[in-house]
Amino acid sequence: MKFNTTETAPHQFDFCEGDVIVRYAQTNGMKVRGHTLVWHNALPPWLTSGNYTSAEAASLLQEHITVELSHYKGQVGEWDVVNEAIAYRRSIWPDAFVLAYKAGQQLY
């Protein structure tokens, strides 16, 4: 469910691996916790090597979070939204936590 596995190219989403986990959990009466929507150690190469403005990066982040949360709505009960936000100060999204939190509030 990490960014680098669910969006391997800009605007191209693949939830196959996460869907397998969710189906297994549902079949076995388990709850699912999503980990993680944004983590500096799991950003896709197309994103980290891109030369994005702050506005473009914010838009990409918003899209990623919205699409993934929408896909798993009703199947994943809780999320680790941003992992290690404070530890990674060179993030391309200084406000990643705020953007992710607002997106999550709107969808859940």
mmCIF file of N, CA, C and O in Angstrom:
data_model
loop_
_atom_site.group_PDB
_atom_site.id
_atom_site.type_symbol
_atom_site.label_atom_id
_atom_site.label_comp_id
_atom_site.label_asym_id
_atom_site.label_seq_id
_atom_site.Cartn_x
_atom_site.Cartn_y
_atom_site.Cartn_z
ATOM 1 N N MET A 1 0.814 -1.201 0.000
ATOM 2 C CA MET A 1 0.000 0.000 0.000
ATOM 3 C C MET A 1 0.854 1.260 0.000
ATOM 4 O O MET A 1 0.332 2.359 0.059
ATOM 5 N N LYS A 2 2.152 1.087 -0.068
ATOM 6 C CA LYS A 2 3.044 2.245 -0.071
ATOM 7 C C LYS A 2 3.049 2.915 -1.445
ATOM 8 O O LYS A 2 2.765 2.295 -2.465
ATOM 9 N N PHE A 3 3.398 4.183 -1.449
ATOM 10 C CA PHE A 3 3.374 5.030 -2.647
ATOM 11 C C PHE A 3 4.141 4.382 -3.809
ATOM 12 O O PHE A 3 3.668 4.336 -4.947
ATOM 13 N N ASN A 4 5.341 3.857 -3.548
ATOM 14 C CA ASN A 4 6.170 3.330 -4.623
ATOM 15 C C ASN A 4 5.639 2.041 -5.238
ATOM 16 O O ASN A 4 6.070 1.656 -6.322
ATOM 17 N N THR A 5 4.703 1.370 -4.585
ATOM 18 C CA THR A 5 4.111 0.172 -5.177
ATOM 19 C C THR A 5 2.719 0.424 -5.749
ATOM 20 O O THR A 5 2.268 -0.326 -6.606
ATOM 21 N N THR A 6 2.052 1.455 -5.279
ATOM 22 C CA THR A 6 0.693 1.710 -5.771
ATOM 23 C C THR A 6 0.650 2.711 -6.916
ATOM 24 O O THR A 6 -0.340 2.757 -7.646
ATOM 25 N N GLU A 7 1.704 3.507 -7.082
ATOM 26 C CA GLU A 7 1.730 4.476 -8.188
ATOM 27 C C GLU A 7 3.146 4.484 -8.774
ATOM 28 O O GLU A 7 3.958 5.354 -8.507
ATOM 29 N N THR A 8 3.430 3.488 -9.606
ATOM 30 C CA THR A 8 4.775 3.325 -10.141
ATOM 31 C C THR A 8 5.093 4.295 -11.277
ATOM 32 O O THR A 8 6.242 4.427 -11.680
ATOM 33 N N ALA A 9 4.077 4.951 -11.796
ATOM 34 C CA ALA A 9 4.234 6.001 -12.804
ATOM 35 C C ALA A 9 3.190 7.070 -12.488
ATOM 36 O O ALA A 9 2.160 6.775 -11.883
ATOM 37 N N PRO A 10 3.433 8.311 -12.892
ATOM 38 C CA PRO A 10 2.482 9.375 -12.570
ATOM 39 C C PRO A 10 1.067 9.048 -13.054
ATOM 40 O O PRO A 10 0.874 8.654 -14.209
ATOM 41 N N HIS A 11 0.121 9.129 -12.142
ATOM 42 C CA HIS A 11 -1.308 8.957 -12.431
ATOM 43 C C HIS A 11 -1.679 7.531 -12.843
ATOM 44 O O HIS A 11 -2.767 7.304 -13.353
ATOM 45 N N GLN A 12 -0.798 6.565 -12.626
ATOM 46 C CA GLN A 12 -1.070 5.162 -12.956
ATOM 47 C C GLN A 12 -1.024 4.348 -11.666
ATOM 48 O O GLN A 12 0.039 4.135 -11.101
ATOM 49 N N PHE A 13 -2.196 3.897 -11.272
ATOM 50 C CA PHE A 13 -2.321 3.230 -9.981
ATOM 51 C C PHE A 13 -2.482 1.725 -10.150
ATOM 52 O O PHE A 13 -3.145 1.257 -11.072
ATOM 53 N N ASP A 14 -1.873 0.985 -9.231
ATOM 54 C CA ASP A 14 -1.952 -0.470 -9.224
ATOM 55 C C ASP A 14 -2.118 -0.911 -7.772
ATOM 56 O O ASP A 14 -1.188 -0.801 -6.971
ATOM 57 N N PHE A 15 -3.288 -1.407 -7.448
ATOM 58 C CA PHE A 15 -3.590 -1.802 -6.076
ATOM 59 C C PHE A 15 -3.597 -3.319 -5.896
ATOM 60 O O PHE A 15 -4.079 -3.827 -4.879
ATOM 61 N N CYS A 16 -3.075 -4.062 -6.868
ATOM 62 C CA CYS A 16 -3.140 -5.524 -6.831
ATOM 63 C C CYS A 16 -2.563 -6.123 -5.552
ATOM 64 O O CYS A 16 -3.196 -6.977 -4.922
ATOM 65 N N GLU A 17 -1.374 -5.689 -5.161
ATOM 66 C CA GLU A 17 -0.746 -6.262 -3.962
ATOM 67 C C GLU A 17 -1.556 -5.955 -2.705
ATOM 68 O O GLU A 17 -1.766 -6.832 -1.864
ATOM 69 N N GLY A 18 -2.004 -4.742 -2.560
ATOM 70 C CA GLY A 18 -2.821 -4.378 -1.407
ATOM 71 C C GLY A 18 -4.166 -5.085 -1.409
ATOM 72 O O GLY A 18 -4.671 -5.480 -0.356
ATOM 73 N N ASP A 19 -4.740 -5.255 -2.598
ATOM 74 C CA ASP A 19 -6.026 -5.948 -2.703
ATOM 75 C C ASP A 19 -5.924 -7.387 -2.222
ATOM 76 O O ASP A 19 -6.860 -7.915 -1.603
ATOM 77 N N VAL A 20 -4.806 -8.037 -2.483
ATOM 78 C CA VAL A 20 -4.593 -9.411 -2.013
ATOM 79 C C VAL A 20 -4.613 -9.444 -0.486
ATOM 80 O O VAL A 20 -5.245 -10.305 0.123
ATOM 81 N N ILE A 21 -3.942 -8.499 0.127
ATOM 82 C CA ILE A 21 -3.911 -8.428 1.597
ATOM 83 C C ILE A 21 -5.305 -8.177 2.155
ATOM 84 O O ILE A 21 -5.733 -8.825 3.110
ATOM 85 N N VAL A 22 -6.027 -7.252 1.546
ATOM 86 C CA VAL A 22 -7.378 -6.918 2.012
ATOM 87 C C VAL A 22 -8.302 -8.126 1.865
ATOM 88 O O VAL A 22 -9.063 -8.448 2.780
ATOM 89 N N ARG A 23 -8.247 -8.815 0.730
ATOM 90 C CA ARG A 23 -9.098 -10.004 0.529
ATOM 91 C C ARG A 23 -8.781 -11.085 1.565
ATOM 92 O O ARG A 23 -9.685 -11.731 2.109
ATOM 93 N N TYR A 24 -7.500 -11.310 1.822
ATOM 94 C CA TYR A 24 -7.106 -12.299 2.820
ATOM 95 C C TYR A 24 -7.688 -11.942 4.189
ATOM 96 O O TYR A 24 -8.243 -12.791 4.883
ATOM 97 N N ALA A 25 -7.546 -10.680 4.561
ATOM 98 C CA ALA A 25 -8.064 -10.235 5.849
ATOM 99 C C ALA A 25 -9.584 -10.398 5.922
ATOM 100 O O ALA A 25 -10.118 -10.890 6.918
ATOM 101 N N GLN A 26 -10.276 -9.999 4.864
ATOM 102 C CA GLN A 26 -11.737 -10.118 4.852
ATOM 103 C C GLN A 26 -12.165 -11.580 4.954
ATOM 104 O O GLN A 26 -13.096 -11.910 5.684
ATOM 105 N N THR A 27 -11.493 -12.445 4.231
ATOM 106 C CA THR A 27 -11.810 -13.873 4.243
ATOM 107 C C THR A 27 -11.618 -14.476 5.622
ATOM 108 O O THR A 27 -12.337 -15.395 6.011
ATOM 109 N N ASN A 28 -10.657 -13.948 6.364
ATOM 110 C CA ASN A 28 -10.314 -14.513 7.671
ATOM 111 C C ASN A 28 -10.791 -13.669 8.849
ATOM 112 O O ASN A 28 -10.335 -13.862 9.977
ATOM 113 N N GLY A 29 -11.724 -12.754 8.595
ATOM 114 C CA GLY A 29 -12.312 -11.964 9.664
ATOM 115 C C GLY A 29 -11.342 -11.025 10.361
ATOM 116 O O GLY A 29 -11.484 -10.743 11.555
ATOM 117 N N MET A 30 -10.359 -10.538 9.629
ATOM 118 C CA MET A 30 -9.349 -9.652 10.205
ATOM 119 C C MET A 30 -9.606 -8.215 9.779
ATOM 120 O O MET A 30 -10.192 -7.960 8.739
ATOM 121 N N LYS A 31 -9.118 -7.280 10.590
ATOM 122 C CA LYS A 31 -9.180 -5.865 10.247
ATOM 123 C C LYS A 31 -7.888 -5.478 9.527
ATOM 124 O O LYS A 31 -6.839 -6.070 9.755
ATOM 125 N N VAL A 32 -7.979 -4.455 8.688
ATOM 126 C CA VAL A 32 -6.813 -3.999 7.937
ATOM 127 C C VAL A 32 -6.458 -2.578 8.342
ATOM 128 O O VAL A 32 -7.315 -1.705 8.407
ATOM 129 N N ARG A 33 -5.171 -2.384 8.576
ATOM 130 C CA ARG A 33 -4.624 -1.051 8.824
ATOM 131 C C ARG A 33 -3.698 -0.733 7.655
ATOM 132 O O ARG A 33 -2.781 -1.488 7.361
ATOM 133 N N GLY A 34 -3.967 0.374 6.985
ATOM 134 C CA GLY A 34 -3.159 0.761 5.832
ATOM 135 C C GLY A 34 -1.853 1.403 6.252
ATOM 136 O O GLY A 34 -1.825 2.286 7.089
ATOM 137 N N HIS A 35 -0.756 0.935 5.653
ATOM 138 C CA HIS A 35 0.574 1.476 5.968
ATOM 139 C C HIS A 35 1.368 1.611 4.677
ATOM 140 O O HIS A 35 1.618 0.621 4.009
ATOM 141 N N THR A 36 1.784 2.655 4.327
ATOM 142 C CA THR A 36 1.554 4.018 4.735
ATOM 143 C C THR A 36 1.342 4.832 3.474
ATOM 144 O O THR A 36 1.923 4.509 2.438
ATOM 145 N N LEU A 37 0.565 5.868 3.517
ATOM 146 C CA LEU A 37 0.290 6.658 2.304
ATOM 147 C C LEU A 37 1.508 7.460 1.848
ATOM 148 O O LEU A 37 1.778 7.564 0.655
ATOM 149 N N VAL A 38 2.240 8.048 2.773
ATOM 150 C CA VAL A 38 3.415 8.855 2.430
ATOM 151 C C VAL A 38 4.544 8.533 3.402
ATOM 152 O O VAL A 38 4.384 8.672 4.609
ATOM 153 N N TRP A 39 5.673 8.090 2.845
ATOM 154 C CA TRP A 39 6.862 7.799 3.637
ATOM 155 C C TRP A 39 8.073 8.075 2.771
ATOM 156 O O TRP A 39 8.159 7.599 1.640
ATOM 157 N N HIS A 40 9.017 8.838 3.284
ATOM 158 C CA HIS A 40 10.174 9.229 2.473
ATOM 159 C C HIS A 40 10.983 8.050 1.962
ATOM 160 O O HIS A 40 11.633 8.141 0.927
ATOM 161 N N ASN A 41 10.934 6.902 2.633
ATOM 162 C CA ASN A 41 11.669 5.717 2.186
ATOM 163 C C ASN A 41 10.904 4.882 1.167
ATOM 164 O O ASN A 41 11.409 3.858 0.713
ATOM 165 N N ALA A 42 9.692 5.283 0.828
ATOM 166 C CA ALA A 42 8.893 4.510 -0.122
ATOM 167 C C ALA A 42 8.230 5.412 -1.159
ATOM 168 O O ALA A 42 7.088 5.198 -1.545
ATOM 169 N N LEU A 43 8.951 6.427 -1.591
ATOM 170 C CA LEU A 43 8.446 7.290 -2.662
ATOM 171 C C LEU A 43 8.912 6.715 -3.998
ATOM 172 O O LEU A 43 10.027 6.211 -4.102
ATOM 173 N N PRO A 44 8.079 6.782 -5.028
ATOM 174 C CA PRO A 44 8.482 6.228 -6.326
ATOM 175 C C PRO A 44 9.607 7.056 -6.968
ATOM 176 O O PRO A 44 9.659 8.280 -6.799
ATOM 177 N N PRO A 45 10.489 6.396 -7.711
ATOM 178 C CA PRO A 45 11.606 7.106 -8.354
ATOM 179 C C PRO A 45 11.168 8.250 -9.274
ATOM 180 O O PRO A 45 11.828 9.278 -9.333
ATOM 181 N N TRP A 46 10.055 8.093 -9.969
ATOM 182 C CA TRP A 46 9.596 9.157 -10.864
ATOM 183 C C TRP A 46 9.299 10.439 -10.088
ATOM 184 O O TRP A 46 9.437 11.536 -10.607
ATOM 185 N N LEU A 47 8.938 10.265 -8.830
ATOM 186 C CA LEU A 47 8.606 11.424 -8.007
ATOM 187 C C LEU A 47 9.860 12.067 -7.405
ATOM 188 O O LEU A 47 10.041 13.274 -7.467
ATOM 189 N N THR A 48 10.727 11.235 -6.862
ATOM 190 C CA THR A 48 11.910 11.774 -6.198
ATOM 191 C C THR A 48 12.916 12.362 -7.183
ATOM 192 O O THR A 48 13.705 13.225 -6.817
ATOM 193 N N SER A 49 12.894 11.899 -8.420
ATOM 194 C CA SER A 49 13.828 12.435 -9.416
ATOM 195 C C SER A 49 13.205 13.558 -10.247
ATOM 196 O O SER A 49 13.884 14.169 -11.065
ATOM 197 N N GLY A 50 11.927 13.826 -10.015
ATOM 198 C CA GLY A 50 11.243 14.884 -10.753
ATOM 199 C C GLY A 50 11.611 16.259 -10.227
ATOM 200 O O GLY A 50 12.044 16.411 -9.087
ATOM 201 N N ASN A 51 11.429 17.243 -11.053
ATOM 202 C CA ASN A 51 11.715 18.623 -10.679
ATOM 203 C C ASN A 51 10.382 19.356 -10.544
ATOM 204 O O ASN A 51 10.013 20.159 -11.392
ATOM 205 N N TYR A 52 9.666 19.056 -9.465
ATOM 206 C CA TYR A 52 8.322 19.582 -9.270
ATOM 207 C C TYR A 52 8.334 20.857 -8.438
ATOM 208 O O TYR A 52 9.101 20.975 -7.488
ATOM 209 N N THR A 53 7.453 21.765 -8.786
ATOM 210 C CA THR A 53 7.246 22.932 -7.936
ATOM 211 C C THR A 53 6.483 22.473 -6.696
ATOM 212 O O THR A 53 5.923 21.374 -6.666
ATOM 213 N N SER A 54 6.411 23.329 -5.706
ATOM 214 C CA SER A 54 5.646 22.991 -4.496
ATOM 215 C C SER A 54 4.185 22.723 -4.833
ATOM 216 O O SER A 54 3.579 21.796 -4.303
ATOM 217 N N ALA A 55 3.628 23.528 -5.724
ATOM 218 C CA ALA A 55 2.219 23.351 -6.110
ATOM 219 C C ALA A 55 2.016 22.026 -6.843
ATOM 220 O O ALA A 55 1.024 21.323 -6.607
ATOM 221 N N GLU A 56 2.940 21.679 -7.731
ATOM 222 C CA GLU A 56 2.825 20.408 -8.456
ATOM 223 C C GLU A 56 2.963 19.224 -7.504
ATOM 224 O O GLU A 56 2.200 18.249 -7.588
ATOM 225 N N ALA A 57 3.924 19.301 -6.586
ATOM 226 C CA ALA A 57 4.112 18.230 -5.612
ATOM 227 C C ALA A 57 2.880 18.072 -4.727
ATOM 228 O O ALA A 57 2.439 16.960 -4.449
ATOM 229 N N ALA A 58 2.314 19.184 -4.300
ATOM 230 C CA ALA A 58 1.100 19.129 -3.471
ATOM 231 C C ALA A 58 -0.046 18.492 -4.237
ATOM 232 O O ALA A 58 -0.805 17.689 -3.681
ATOM 233 N N SER A 59 -0.183 18.814 -5.511
ATOM 234 C CA SER A 59 -1.236 18.237 -6.340
ATOM 235 C C SER A 59 -1.037 16.725 -6.510
ATOM 236 O O SER A 59 -1.995 15.950 -6.428
ATOM 237 N N LEU A 60 0.203 16.306 -6.738
ATOM 238 C CA LEU A 60 0.498 14.872 -6.871
ATOM 239 C C LEU A 60 0.205 14.135 -5.571
ATOM 240 O O LEU A 60 -0.361 13.038 -5.585
ATOM 241 N N LEU A 61 0.587 14.716 -4.467
ATOM 242 C CA LEU A 61 0.318 14.110 -3.168
ATOM 243 C C LEU A 61 -1.181 14.006 -2.920
ATOM 244 O O LEU A 61 -1.685 12.960 -2.507
ATOM 245 N N GLN A 62 -1.901 15.079 -3.181
ATOM 246 C CA GLN A 62 -3.353 15.096 -2.990
ATOM 247 C C GLN A 62 -4.021 14.020 -3.838
ATOM 248 O O GLN A 62 -4.882 13.284 -3.364
ATOM 249 N N GLU A 63 -3.606 13.923 -5.083
ATOM 250 C CA GLU A 63 -4.188 12.906 -5.974
ATOM 251 C C GLU A 63 -3.895 11.507 -5.457
ATOM 252 O O GLU A 63 -4.792 10.660 -5.395
ATOM 253 N N HIS A 64 -2.654 11.250 -5.106
ATOM 254 C CA HIS A 64 -2.276 9.917 -4.626
ATOM 255 C C HIS A 64 -3.101 9.511 -3.405
ATOM 256 O O HIS A 64 -3.668 8.426 -3.359
ATOM 257 N N ILE A 65 -3.167 10.387 -2.432
ATOM 258 C CA ILE A 65 -3.898 10.080 -1.206
ATOM 259 C C ILE A 65 -5.382 9.894 -1.489
ATOM 260 O O ILE A 65 -6.002 8.942 -1.014
ATOM 261 N N THR A 66 -5.959 10.765 -2.284
ATOM 262 C CA THR A 66 -7.390 10.689 -2.588
ATOM 263 C C THR A 66 -7.736 9.397 -3.327
ATOM 264 O O THR A 66 -8.704 8.714 -2.978
ATOM 265 N N VAL A 67 -6.946 9.049 -4.316
ATOM 266 C CA VAL A 67 -7.220 7.837 -5.099
ATOM 267 C C VAL A 67 -7.071 6.593 -4.231
ATOM 268 O O VAL A 67 -7.929 5.700 -4.252
ATOM 269 N N GLU A 68 -6.009 6.536 -3.439
ATOM 270 C CA GLU A 68 -5.806 5.336 -2.621
ATOM 271 C C GLU A 68 -6.850 5.213 -1.517
ATOM 272 O O GLU A 68 -7.407 4.136 -1.294
ATOM 273 N N LEU A 69 -7.143 6.296 -0.832
ATOM 274 C CA LEU A 69 -8.181 6.239 0.206
ATOM 275 C C LEU A 69 -9.541 5.882 -0.384
ATOM 276 O O LEU A 69 -10.305 5.125 0.214
ATOM 277 N N SER A 70 -9.847 6.413 -1.546
ATOM 278 C CA SER A 70 -11.118 6.103 -2.205
ATOM 279 C C SER A 70 -11.182 4.627 -2.591
ATOM 280 O O SER A 70 -12.217 3.974 -2.431
ATOM 281 N N HIS A 71 -10.078 4.102 -3.095
ATOM 282 C CA HIS A 71 -10.044 2.693 -3.500
ATOM 283 C C HIS A 71 -10.324 1.762 -2.314
ATOM 284 O O HIS A 71 -11.039 0.772 -2.460
ATOM 285 N N TYR A 72 -9.758 2.082 -1.168
ATOM 286 C CA TYR A 72 -9.886 1.198 -0.012
ATOM 287 C C TYR A 72 -10.963 1.610 0.988
ATOM 288 O O TYR A 72 -11.087 0.994 2.049
ATOM 289 N N LYS A 73 -11.742 2.618 0.638
ATOM 290 C CA LYS A 73 -12.797 3.073 1.549
ATOM 291 C C LYS A 73 -13.738 1.911 1.878
ATOM 292 O O LYS A 73 -14.191 1.192 0.999
ATOM 293 N N GLY A 74 -14.004 1.735 3.156
ATOM 294 C CA GLY A 74 -14.873 0.652 3.599
ATOM 295 C C GLY A 74 -14.155 -0.676 3.767
ATOM 296 O O GLY A 74 -14.729 -1.635 4.264
ATOM 297 N N GLN A 75 -12.892 -0.752 3.337
ATOM 298 C CA GLN A 75 -12.121 -1.992 3.450
ATOM 299 C C GLN A 75 -10.957 -1.869 4.425
ATOM 300 O O GLN A 75 -10.541 -2.855 5.021
ATOM 301 N N VAL A 76 -10.424 -0.652 4.542
ATOM 302 C CA VAL A 76 -9.314 -0.385 5.453
ATOM 303 C C VAL A 76 -9.841 0.569 6.516
ATOM 304 O O VAL A 76 -10.304 1.659 6.209
ATOM 305 N N GLY A 77 -9.771 0.137 7.758
ATOM 306 C CA GLY A 77 -10.384 0.899 8.840
ATOM 307 C C GLY A 77 -9.578 2.065 9.358
ATOM 308 O O GLY A 77 -10.126 3.022 9.881
ATOM 309 N N GLU A 78 -8.265 1.991 9.233
ATOM 310 C CA GLU A 78 -7.410 3.074 9.716
ATOM 311 C C GLU A 78 -6.126 3.080 8.904
ATOM 312 O O GLU A 78 -5.748 2.081 8.304
ATOM 313 N N TRP A 79 -5.482 4.235 8.902
ATOM 314 C CA TRP A 79 -4.285 4.436 8.092
ATOM 315 C C TRP A 79 -3.154 5.071 8.886
ATOM 316 O O TRP A 79 -3.388 5.957 9.704
ATOM 317 N N ASP A 80 -1.945 4.643 8.589
ATOM 318 C CA ASP A 80 -0.757 5.418 8.926
ATOM 319 C C ASP A 80 -0.598 6.334 7.722
ATOM 320 O O ASP A 80 -0.234 5.888 6.638
ATOM 321 N N VAL A 81 -0.928 7.577 7.878
ATOM 322 C CA VAL A 81 -1.010 8.482 6.733
ATOM 323 C C VAL A 81 0.366 8.974 6.306
ATOM 324 O O VAL A 81 0.763 8.823 5.159
ATOM 325 N N VAL A 82 1.094 9.571 7.213
ATOM 326 C CA VAL A 82 2.446 10.046 6.917
ATOM 327 C C VAL A 82 3.374 9.409 7.933
ATOM 328 O O VAL A 82 3.170 9.544 9.136
ATOM 329 N N ASN A 83 4.391 8.716 7.461
ATOM 330 C CA ASN A 83 5.333 8.039 8.337
ATOM 331 C C ASN A 83 6.631 8.832 8.411
ATOM 332 O O ASN A 83 7.182 9.222 7.381
ATOM 333 N N GLU A 84 7.108 9.075 9.611
ATOM 334 C CA GLU A 84 8.369 9.762 9.863
ATOM 335 C C GLU A 84 8.428 11.150 9.230
ATOM 336 O O GLU A 84 9.440 11.546 8.650
ATOM 337 N N ALA A 85 7.355 11.890 9.342
ATOM 338 C CA ALA A 85 7.293 13.230 8.732
ATOM 339 C C ALA A 85 8.305 14.192 9.344
ATOM 340 O O ALA A 85 8.887 15.011 8.638
ATOM 341 N N ILE A 86 8.529 14.092 10.612
ATOM 342 C CA ILE A 86 9.450 15.013 11.277
ATOM 343 C C ILE A 86 10.906 14.613 11.018
ATOM 344 O O ILE A 86 11.770 15.458 10.832
ATOM 345 N N ALA A 87 11.165 13.320 10.920
ATOM 346 C CA ALA A 87 12.536 12.844 10.728
ATOM 347 C C ALA A 87 13.101 13.244 9.367
ATOM 348 O O ALA A 87 14.305 13.390 9.213
ATOM 349 N N TYR A 88 12.241 13.430 8.402
ATOM 350 C CA TYR A 88 12.704 13.714 7.048
ATOM 351 C C TYR A 88 12.455 15.173 6.717
ATOM 352 O O TYR A 88 11.416 15.546 6.215
ATOM 353 N N ARG A 89 13.406 16.013 6.950
ATOM 354 C CA ARG A 89 13.231 17.453 6.780
ATOM 355 C C ARG A 89 13.411 17.915 5.345
ATOM 356 O O ARG A 89 13.055 19.013 5.002
ATOM 357 N N ARG A 90 13.985 17.106 4.487
ATOM 358 C CA ARG A 90 14.218 17.524 3.105
ATOM 359 C C ARG A 90 13.077 17.094 2.184
ATOM 360 O O ARG A 90 13.232 17.054 0.991
ATOM 361 N N SER A 91 11.963 16.808 2.727
ATOM 362 C CA SER A 91 10.817 16.361 1.941
ATOM 363 C C SER A 91 10.437 17.399 0.886
ATOM 364 O O SER A 91 10.548 18.596 1.101
ATOM 365 N N ILE A 92 9.947 16.904 -0.262
ATOM 366 C CA ILE A 92 9.470 17.838 -1.280
ATOM 367 C C ILE A 92 8.130 18.430 -0.885
ATOM 368 O O ILE A 92 7.650 19.341 -1.511
ATOM 369 N N TRP A 93 7.533 17.902 0.199
ATOM 370 C CA TRP A 93 6.270 18.429 0.691
ATOM 371 C C TRP A 93 6.435 18.889 2.127
ATOM 372 O O TRP A 93 6.245 18.114 3.057
ATOM 373 N N PRO A 94 6.723 20.141 2.335
ATOM 374 C CA PRO A 94 6.831 20.600 3.723
ATOM 375 C C PRO A 94 5.528 20.425 4.491
ATOM 376 O O PRO A 94 5.535 20.257 5.696
ATOM 377 N N ASP A 95 4.408 20.454 3.799
ATOM 378 C CA ASP A 95 3.105 20.349 4.446
ATOM 379 C C ASP A 95 2.427 19.011 4.159
ATOM 380 O O ASP A 95 1.199 18.920 4.137
ATOM 381 N N ALA A 96 3.217 17.968 3.939
ATOM 382 C CA ALA A 96 2.651 16.663 3.581
ATOM 383 C C ALA A 96 1.648 16.177 4.611
ATOM 384 O O ALA A 96 0.578 15.678 4.270
ATOM 385 N N PHE A 97 1.970 16.340 5.876
ATOM 386 C CA PHE A 97 1.072 15.847 6.911
ATOM 387 C C PHE A 97 -0.268 16.550 6.860
ATOM 388 O O PHE A 97 -1.316 15.929 6.950
ATOM 389 N N VAL A 98 -0.239 17.867 6.712
ATOM 390 C CA VAL A 98 -1.479 18.648 6.670
ATOM 391 C C VAL A 98 -2.320 18.248 5.462
ATOM 392 O O VAL A 98 -3.529 18.021 5.578
ATOM 393 N N LEU A 99 -1.699 18.125 4.292
ATOM 394 C CA LEU A 99 -2.434 17.725 3.088
ATOM 395 C C LEU A 99 -3.053 16.341 3.258
ATOM 396 O O LEU A 99 -4.208 16.117 2.925
ATOM 397 N N ALA A 100 -2.269 15.411 3.772
ATOM 398 C CA ALA A 100 -2.751 14.041 3.950
ATOM 399 C C ALA A 100 -3.872 13.975 4.970
ATOM 400 O O ALA A 100 -4.883 13.286 4.779
ATOM 401 N N TYR A 101 -3.718 14.697 6.057
ATOM 402 C CA TYR A 101 -4.734 14.692 7.106
ATOM 403 C C TYR A 101 -6.056 15.249 6.568
ATOM 404 O O TYR A 101 -7.116 14.663 6.792
ATOM 405 N N LYS A 102 -5.999 16.342 5.833
ATOM 406 C CA LYS A 102 -7.226 16.932 5.285
ATOM 407 C C LYS A 102 -7.892 16.008 4.281
ATOM 408 O O LYS A 102 -9.119 15.874 4.262
ATOM 409 N N ALA A 103 -7.102 15.359 3.442
ATOM 410 C CA ALA A 103 -7.664 14.424 2.474
ATOM 411 C C ALA A 103 -8.346 13.267 3.184
ATOM 412 O O ALA A 103 -9.431 12.839 2.809
ATOM 413 N N GLY A 104 -7.705 12.762 4.225
ATOM 414 C CA GLY A 104 -8.288 11.665 4.983
ATOM 415 C C GLY A 104 -9.583 12.052 5.667
ATOM 416 O O GLY A 104 -10.550 11.291 5.688
ATOM 417 N N GLN A 105 -9.635 13.260 6.202
ATOM 418 C CA GLN A 105 -10.854 13.731 6.847
ATOM 419 C C GLN A 105 -12.016 13.817 5.862
ATOM 420 O O GLN A 105 -13.147 13.505 6.199
ATOM 421 N N GLN A 106 -11.732 14.248 4.646
ATOM 422 C CA GLN A 106 -12.790 14.404 3.648
ATOM 423 C C GLN A 106 -13.332 13.055 3.185
ATOM 424 O O GLN A 106 -14.509 12.937 2.848
ATOM 425 N N LEU A 107 -12.492 12.032 3.181
ATOM 426 C CA LEU A 107 -12.893 10.728 2.637
ATOM 427 C C LEU A 107 -13.357 9.745 3.673
ATOM 428 O O LEU A 107 -14.039 8.795 3.360
ATOM 429 N N TYR A 108 -12.958 9.915 4.927
ATOM 430 C CA TYR A 108 -13.319 8.931 5.951
ATOM 431 C C TYR A 108 -14.203 9.564 6.942
ATOM 432 O O TYR A 108 -14.577 10.050 7.625
#
